[in-house]
Amino acid sequence: MSHIAMGGKVVTIFQGEFHVSDDPGAVINTLLGSCIAVCLHEPQRRIGGMNHFLLPEGQGGSTSPDVKQGAHAMELLINDMIKRGAMRSKLTAKVFGAGRITQRFSYVSEANIAFVRQFLRAENIPCLAESVGGESARRIRFEPVTGDARQMLVPRSDAKEDLRPVRPPPPAANPVELF
Amino acid sequence: MSLKDQLRIMVVDDMSTSRAIITNTLDELGIVHNYAENDGQVALNKLAANPVHLVLSDYNMPKMDGLQLLHALRQNRMTQQIGFILVTGRATPEIVQQGQQLGLNNLIEKPFTTAQMKACIERVVGPL
């Protein structure tokens, strides 16, 4: 489900959620450990959205539960954007997350990355930037109207498990990367 | 020859990943005569010329959504008897109600398991 923040400007999403906005001041925020987030933007309509999901088992095959779950997460986001006037052919993507936060999730991370790359290729959605893998968690702030995304790496020791429905702490003074 | 050997199904979904998921699920069920289209209007034209037994259609599609396709199929004598299953990410009460009014045979929500798809199809066409 999409998540509306108080004040209508900053929206924080958690695993299994997505949010779409064409509000010029809106920011979509999330904290990623092993999970992956896809930020989609449609520059002509000036609308964007982000989801946050995890394919838990990381099994292959187009009928595997994971691929279905991931495709579903992507479809909900794309459909909501199209419903609000985005043109499918103009969508672009930026992809973040799938960090190897724990040994347990290392194979899952690779599977999540592979799924998203394959999905975007199959749906002809250009991926303009990606920051995936590694051993850090990531805080992502996405401006849906401009398509700008900012990533802050969160030290592994500070990273909260992103499966837990807890509000993440305020961002630390870490380097910011622009995409 | 079993029913699944004879059954002809058309899958209509604008997203290639979803089409692949549905058609591969049909393959797993042993339904070999399945065809796929990414556009409701194109599917409608093909079905009028060559009807199938069952249509599995996505709801959210850009030019013609799944319920518009259902409505059009029910208006044509050549296609009005085709079984129709709506495949949707979110089955709202409005979609269900509108579908029932238009003659929807069944509905399945994504993501689905192969067993769920089998049960859904069997409720329309009988045991596979």
Coordinates of N, CA and C in Angstrom, one line a residue, chain B residues 14-119:
Chain B
D14 N -0.2 -6.1 -21.0 CA 0.7 -5.2 -21.6 C 2.2 -5.3 -21.1
M15 N 2.4 -5.9 -20.0 CA 3.7 -6.1 -19.4 C 4.3 -7.4 -19.8
S16 N 5.5 -7.4 -20.5 CA 6.0 -8.6 -21.0 C 6.4 -9.6 -19.8
T17 N 6.8 -9.1 -18.7 CA 7.1 -9.9 -17.6 C 5.9 -10.7 -17.1
S18 N 4.8 -9.9 -17.0 CA 3.5 -10.6 -16.5 C 3.0 -11.6 -17.6
R19 N 3.2 -11.3 -18.8 CA 2.8 -12.2 -19.9 C 3.6 -13.5 -19.7
A20 N 4.9 -13.3 -19.5 CA 5.7 -14.5 -19.4 C 5.4 -15.3 -18.2
I21 N 5.1 -14.7 -17.1 CA 4.7 -15.4 -15.9 C 3.4 -16.2 -16.1
I22 N 2.4 -15.6 -16.7 CA 1.1 -16.3 -17.0 C 1.3 -17.4 -18.0
T23 N 2.0 -17.1 -19.1 CA 2.1 -18.2 -20.1 C 3.0 -19.4 -19.6
N24 N 4.0 -19.0 -18.8 CA 4.8 -20.1 -18.2 C 4.1 -20.9 -17.2
T25 N 3.2 -20.3 -16.5 CA 2.3 -21.0 -15.5 C 1.4 -22.0 -16.3
L26 N 0.9 -21.5 -17.4 CA 0.0 -22.4 -18.3 C 0.8 -23.5 -18.8
D27 N 2.1 -23.3 -19.2 CA 3.0 -24.3 -19.6 C 3.1 -25.4 -18.5
E28 N 3.3 -24.9 -17.3 CA 3.5 -25.8 -16.2 C 2.3 -26.6 -16.0
L29 N 1.1 -26.1 -16.3 CA -0.1 -26.8 -16.1 C -0.4 -27.8 -17.3
G30 N 0.5 -27.7 -18.3 CA 0.4 -28.6 -19.4 C -0.6 -28.1 -20.5
I31 N -0.9 -26.8 -20.4 CA -1.8 -26.2 -21.4 C -0.9 -25.6 -22.5
V32 N -0.8 -26.3 -23.6 CA 0.2 -25.9 -24.6 C -0.4 -24.9 -25.6
H33 N -1.7 -24.9 -25.8 CA -2.2 -24.0 -26.8 C -2.5 -22.7 -26.2
N34 N -1.5 -22.0 -25.8 CA -1.7 -20.6 -25.3 C -1.0 -19.6 -26.1
Y35 N -1.7 -18.5 -26.3 CA -1.2 -17.4 -27.1 C -1.2 -16.1 -26.3
A36 N -0.4 -15.2 -26.6 CA -0.3 -13.9 -25.8 C -0.3 -12.7 -26.7
E37 N -1.0 -11.7 -26.2 CA -1.1 -10.4 -26.8 C -0.8 -9.3 -25.8
N38 N -0.2 -8.2 -26.3 CA 0.1 -7.1 -25.3 C -0.9 -5.9 -25.4
D39 N -1.9 -6.1 -26.2 CA -2.8 -5.0 -26.5 C -4.3 -5.5 -26.6
G40 N -5.2 -4.9 -25.8 CA -6.6 -5.4 -25.8 C -7.3 -5.3 -27.1
Q41 N -7.0 -4.2 -27.9 CA -7.7 -4.1 -29.2 C -7.2 -5.1 -30.2
V42 N -5.9 -5.3 -30.2 CA -5.4 -6.4 -31.1 C -5.9 -7.7 -30.7
A43 N -6.0 -8.0 -29.4 CA -6.5 -9.3 -28.9 C -8.0 -9.4 -29.4
L44 N -8.7 -8.4 -29.3 CA -10.1 -8.4 -29.7 C -10.3 -8.8 -31.1
N45 N -9.5 -8.2 -32.0 CA -9.6 -8.4 -33.4 C -9.2 -9.9 -33.7
K46 N -8.2 -10.4 -33.0 CA -7.7 -11.7 -33.3 C -8.7 -12.7 -32.7
L47 N -9.4 -12.4 -31.6 CA -10.3 -13.3 -31.0 C -11.6 -13.4 -31.9
A48 N -11.9 -12.3 -32.5 CA -13.1 -12.3 -33.4 C -12.9 -13.2 -34.6
A49 N -11.6 -13.2 -35.1 CA -11.3 -14.0 -36.2 C -11.1 -15.5 -35.8
N50 N -10.4 -15.7 -34.7 CA -10.1 -17.0 -34.2 C -10.4 -17.1 -32.7
P51 N -11.6 -17.4 -32.4 CA -12.0 -17.5 -30.9 C -11.2 -18.6 -30.2
V52 N -11.0 -18.4 -28.9 CA -10.3 -19.4 -28.1 C -11.4 -19.8 -27.0
H53 N -11.0 -20.7 -26.2 CA -11.9 -21.1 -25.1 C -12.0 -20.2 -23.9
L54 N -10.8 -19.6 -23.7 CA -10.6 -18.8 -22.5 C -9.7 -17.7 -22.7
V55 N -10.0 -16.5 -22.1 CA -9.1 -15.4 -22.1 C -8.6 -15.1 -20.7
L56 N -7.3 -15.0 -20.5 CA -6.8 -14.5 -19.2 C -6.3 -13.1 -19.5
S57 N -7.0 -12.1 -18.9 CA -6.6 -10.7 -19.3 C -6.2 -9.9 -18.0
D58 N -5.2 -9.1 -18.2 CA -4.8 -8.1 -17.2 C -5.9 -7.1 -17.1
Y59 N -6.0 -6.4 -16.0 CA -7.0 -5.3 -15.9 C -6.4 -4.0 -16.4
N60 N -5.3 -3.7 -15.8 CA -4.7 -2.4 -16.2 C -3.9 -2.4 -17.5
M61 N -4.5 -1.9 -18.5 CA -3.7 -1.8 -19.8 C -4.0 -0.5 -20.4
P62 N -3.1 0.1 -21.1 CA -3.2 1.5 -21.5 C -4.3 1.8 -22.5
K63 N -4.5 1.0 -23.5 CA -5.5 1.4 -24.6 C -6.9 0.9 -24.2
M64 N -7.0 -0.3 -23.9 CA -8.2 -1.0 -23.6 C -8.0 -1.8 -22.3
D65 N -8.7 -1.5 -21.2 CA -8.4 -2.3 -20.0 C -9.2 -3.6 -20.1
G66 N -8.9 -4.4 -19.1 CA -9.5 -5.8 -19.2 C -11.0 -5.8 -19.2
L67 N -11.6 -4.9 -18.5 CA -13.1 -4.9 -18.4 C -13.7 -4.4 -19.8
Q68 N -13.0 -3.5 -20.4 CA -13.4 -3.0 -21.7 C -13.3 -4.1 -22.7
L69 N -12.2 -4.9 -22.6 CA -12.1 -6.0 -23.5 C -13.2 -7.0 -23.3
L70 N -13.5 -7.3 -22.0 CA -14.6 -8.2 -21.7 C -15.9 -7.7 -22.3
H71 N -16.2 -6.4 -22.1 CA -17.4 -5.8 -22.6 C -17.5 -6.0 -24.1
A72 N -16.4 -5.7 -24.8 CA -16.4 -5.8 -26.3 C -16.6 -7.3 -26.7
L73 N -16.0 -8.2 -26.0 CA -16.1 -9.6 -26.4 C -17.6 -10.1 -26.2
R74 N -18.2 -9.6 -25.2 CA -19.6 -10.0 -24.9 C -20.6 -9.4 -25.9
Q75 N -20.2 -8.4 -26.6 CA -21.0 -7.7 -27.6 C -21.0 -8.4 -29.0
N76 N -20.0 -9.3 -29.2 CA -19.8 -9.9 -30.5 C -20.3 -11.4 -30.4
R77 N -21.2 -11.7 -31.4 CA -21.7 -13.1 -31.4 C -20.6 -14.1 -31.5
M78 N -19.5 -13.8 -32.2 CA -18.4 -14.7 -32.4 C -17.6 -15.0 -31.1
T79 N -17.6 -14.0 -30.2 CA -16.8 -14.1 -29.0 C -17.5 -14.1 -27.7
Q80 N -18.8 -14.0 -27.7 CA -19.6 -13.8 -26.5 C -19.5 -15.0 -25.5
Q81 N -19.2 -16.1 -26.1 CA -19.2 -17.4 -25.2 C -17.8 -17.7 -24.6
I82 N -16.8 -16.9 -25.0 CA -15.5 -17.1 -24.5 C -15.4 -16.9 -23.0
G83 N -14.8 -17.9 -22.3 CA -14.6 -17.7 -20.9 C -13.6 -16.6 -20.6
F84 N -13.8 -15.8 -19.5 CA -13.0 -14.7 -19.3 C -12.6 -14.6 -17.8
I85 N -11.3 -14.7 -17.6 CA -10.7 -14.5 -16.2 C -9.9 -13.3 -16.2
L86 N -10.2 -12.4 -15.2 CA -9.4 -11.2 -15.1 C -8.3 -11.4 -14.1
V87 N -7.1 -11.0 -14.5 CA -5.9 -11.1 -13.7 C -5.5 -9.7 -13.3
T88 N -5.5 -9.5 -12.0 CA -5.3 -8.1 -11.5 C -4.5 -8.1 -10.3
G89 N -3.8 -7.0 -10.2 CA -3.0 -6.8 -8.9 C -3.8 -6.4 -7.8
R90 N -4.9 -5.7 -8.1 CA -5.8 -5.2 -7.0 C -7.2 -5.3 -7.4
A91 N -7.9 -6.3 -6.8 CA -9.3 -6.5 -7.1 C -10.2 -5.7 -6.2
T92 N -10.5 -4.5 -6.6 CA -11.4 -3.6 -5.8 C -12.8 -4.1 -5.9
P93 N -13.7 -3.8 -5.0 CA -15.1 -4.2 -5.1 C -15.7 -3.6 -6.4
E94 N -15.3 -2.4 -6.8 CA -15.9 -1.9 -8.0 C -15.5 -2.7 -9.2
I95 N -14.3 -3.2 -9.3 CA -13.8 -4.0 -10.4 C -14.6 -5.3 -10.4
V96 N -14.7 -5.9 -9.2 CA -15.5 -7.2 -9.1 C -16.9 -7.0 -9.5
Q97 N -17.6 -5.9 -9.0 CA -19.0 -5.7 -9.4 C -19.2 -5.4 -10.8
Q98 N -18.3 -4.6 -11.4 CA -18.4 -4.3 -12.8 C -18.2 -5.5 -13.7
G99 N -17.2 -6.3 -13.2 CA -16.9 -7.5 -14.0 C -18.1 -8.5 -13.9
Q100 N -18.7 -8.6 -12.8 CA -19.8 -9.5 -12.7 C -21.0 -9.1 -13.6
Q101 N -21.2 -7.8 -13.7 CA -22.3 -7.3 -14.5 C -22.0 -7.5 -16.0
L102 N -20.7 -7.6 -16.3 CA -20.3 -7.7 -17.7 C -20.2 -9.2 -18.1
G103 N -20.3 -10.1 -17.2 CA -20.2 -11.5 -17.5 C -18.8 -12.1 -17.3
L104 N -18.1 -11.6 -16.2 CA -16.8 -12.1 -15.9 C -17.0 -13.5 -15.3
N105 N -16.1 -14.5 -15.7 CA -16.3 -15.8 -15.2 C -15.5 -16.1 -14.0
N106 N -14.3 -15.4 -13.8 CA -13.5 -15.6 -12.6 C -12.5 -14.5 -12.6
L107 N -11.8 -14.4 -11.4 CA -10.8 -13.4 -11.2 C -9.7 -14.0 -10.4
I108 N -8.5 -13.6 -10.7 CA -7.3 -14.1 -9.9 C -6.4 -12.9 -9.6
E109 N -6.0 -12.8 -8.4 CA -5.1 -11.7 -8.0 C -3.6 -12.1 -8.2
K110 N -2.8 -11.1 -8.7 CA -1.4 -11.3 -8.7 C -0.8 -10.9 -7.3
P111 N 0.2 -11.5 -6.8 CA 0.9 -12.7 -7.5 C 0.1 -13.9 -7.1
F112 N 0.1 -14.9 -8.0 CA -0.7 -16.1 -7.8 C 0.3 -17.3 -7.9
T113 N -0.1 -18.4 -7.3 CA 0.6 -19.6 -7.4 C 0.1 -20.4 -8.6
T114 N 0.9 -21.4 -9.0 CA 0.4 -22.3 -10.1 C -0.9 -23.0 -9.7
A115 N -0.9 -23.4 -8.4 CA -2.1 -24.1 -7.9 C -3.3 -23.2 -7.9
Q116 N -3.1 -22.0 -7.5 CA -4.2 -21.0 -7.6 C -4.7 -20.8 -9.0
M117 N -3.8 -20.7 -9.9 CA -4.2 -20.5 -11.3 C -5.0 -21.7 -11.8
K118 N -4.5 -22.9 -11.5 CA -5.2 -24.1 -11.9 C -6.6 -24.1 -11.4
A119 N -6.7 -23.8 -10.1 CA -8.1 -23.9 -9.5 C -9.0 -22.8 -10.1

